GROMACS .gro file of C-alpha atoms in nm:
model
   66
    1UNK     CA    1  -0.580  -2.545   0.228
    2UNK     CA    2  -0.560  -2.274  -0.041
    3UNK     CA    3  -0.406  -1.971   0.103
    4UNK     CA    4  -0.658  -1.653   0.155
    5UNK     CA    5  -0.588  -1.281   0.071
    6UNK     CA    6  -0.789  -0.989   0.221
    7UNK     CA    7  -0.763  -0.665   0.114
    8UNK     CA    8  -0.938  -0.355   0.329
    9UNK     CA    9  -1.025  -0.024   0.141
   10UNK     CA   10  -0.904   0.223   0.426
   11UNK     CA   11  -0.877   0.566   0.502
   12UNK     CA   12  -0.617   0.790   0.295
   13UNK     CA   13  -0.416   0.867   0.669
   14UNK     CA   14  -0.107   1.002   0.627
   15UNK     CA   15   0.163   0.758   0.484
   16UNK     CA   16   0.313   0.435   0.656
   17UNK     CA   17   0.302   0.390   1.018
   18UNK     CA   18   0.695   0.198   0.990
   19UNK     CA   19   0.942   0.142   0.709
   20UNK     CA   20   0.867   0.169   0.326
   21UNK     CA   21   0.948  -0.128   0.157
   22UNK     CA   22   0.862  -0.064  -0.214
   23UNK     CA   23   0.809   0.190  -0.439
   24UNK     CA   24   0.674   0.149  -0.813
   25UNK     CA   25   0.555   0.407  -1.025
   26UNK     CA   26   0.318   0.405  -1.296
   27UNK     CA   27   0.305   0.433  -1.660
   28UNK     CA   28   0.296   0.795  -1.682
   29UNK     CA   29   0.519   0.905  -1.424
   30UNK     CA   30   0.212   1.069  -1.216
   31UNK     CA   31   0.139   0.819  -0.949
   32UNK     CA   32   0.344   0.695  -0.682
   33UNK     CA   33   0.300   0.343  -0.490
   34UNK     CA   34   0.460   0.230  -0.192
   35UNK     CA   35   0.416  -0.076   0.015
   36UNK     CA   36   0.481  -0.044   0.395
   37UNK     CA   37   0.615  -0.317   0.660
   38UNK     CA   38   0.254  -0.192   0.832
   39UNK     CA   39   0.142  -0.396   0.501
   40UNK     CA   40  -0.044  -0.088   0.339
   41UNK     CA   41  -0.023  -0.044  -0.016
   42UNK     CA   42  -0.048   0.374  -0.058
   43UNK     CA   43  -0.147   0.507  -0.380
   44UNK     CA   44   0.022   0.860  -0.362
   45UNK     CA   45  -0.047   1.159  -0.656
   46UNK     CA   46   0.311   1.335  -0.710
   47UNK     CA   47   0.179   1.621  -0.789
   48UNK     CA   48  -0.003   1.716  -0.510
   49UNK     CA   49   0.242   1.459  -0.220
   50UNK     CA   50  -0.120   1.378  -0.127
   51UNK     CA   51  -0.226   0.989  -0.095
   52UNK     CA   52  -0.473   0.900  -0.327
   53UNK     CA   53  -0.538   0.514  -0.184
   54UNK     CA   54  -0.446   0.306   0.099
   55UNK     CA   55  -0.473  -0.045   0.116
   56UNK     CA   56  -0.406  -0.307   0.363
   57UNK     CA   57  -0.336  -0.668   0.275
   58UNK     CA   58  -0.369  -0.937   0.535
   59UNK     CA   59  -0.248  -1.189   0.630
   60UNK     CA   60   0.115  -1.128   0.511
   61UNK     CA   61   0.366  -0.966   0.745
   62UNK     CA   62   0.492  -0.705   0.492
   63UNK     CA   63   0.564  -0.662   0.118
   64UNK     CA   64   0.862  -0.628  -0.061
   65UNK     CA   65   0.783  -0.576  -0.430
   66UNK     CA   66   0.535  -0.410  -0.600
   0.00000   0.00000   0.00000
């Protein structure tokens, strides 16, 4: 059986519910992403501290790279 990834488009909230457990930034040094043992990927703008994005993979437990 092939494995399956879903992804759910949520609501911005207000960061991750437990531990960070990545960060990446992008290209131009704007945008920040961090991926949460709550498995939420968070889009965040640096120059506001405001998330952008907030994503949550299932089924995996957590993330650990970006």
């Amino acid at each position: 059986r092939e494995p399956v990834l879903i992804v759910f488009i949520g609501e911005k909230g207000e960061g991750h519910q437990n531990g960070v457990s990545a960060v990446a930034f992008s290209s131009s040094g704007s945008i920040l992403y961090s991926a949460g043992v709550d498995r939420n990927v968070i889009e965040w703008d640096l120059s506001s501290g405001e998330p952008l994005l907030c994503v949550f993979i299932f089924p995996f437990l957590s993330l650990f790279c970006l």
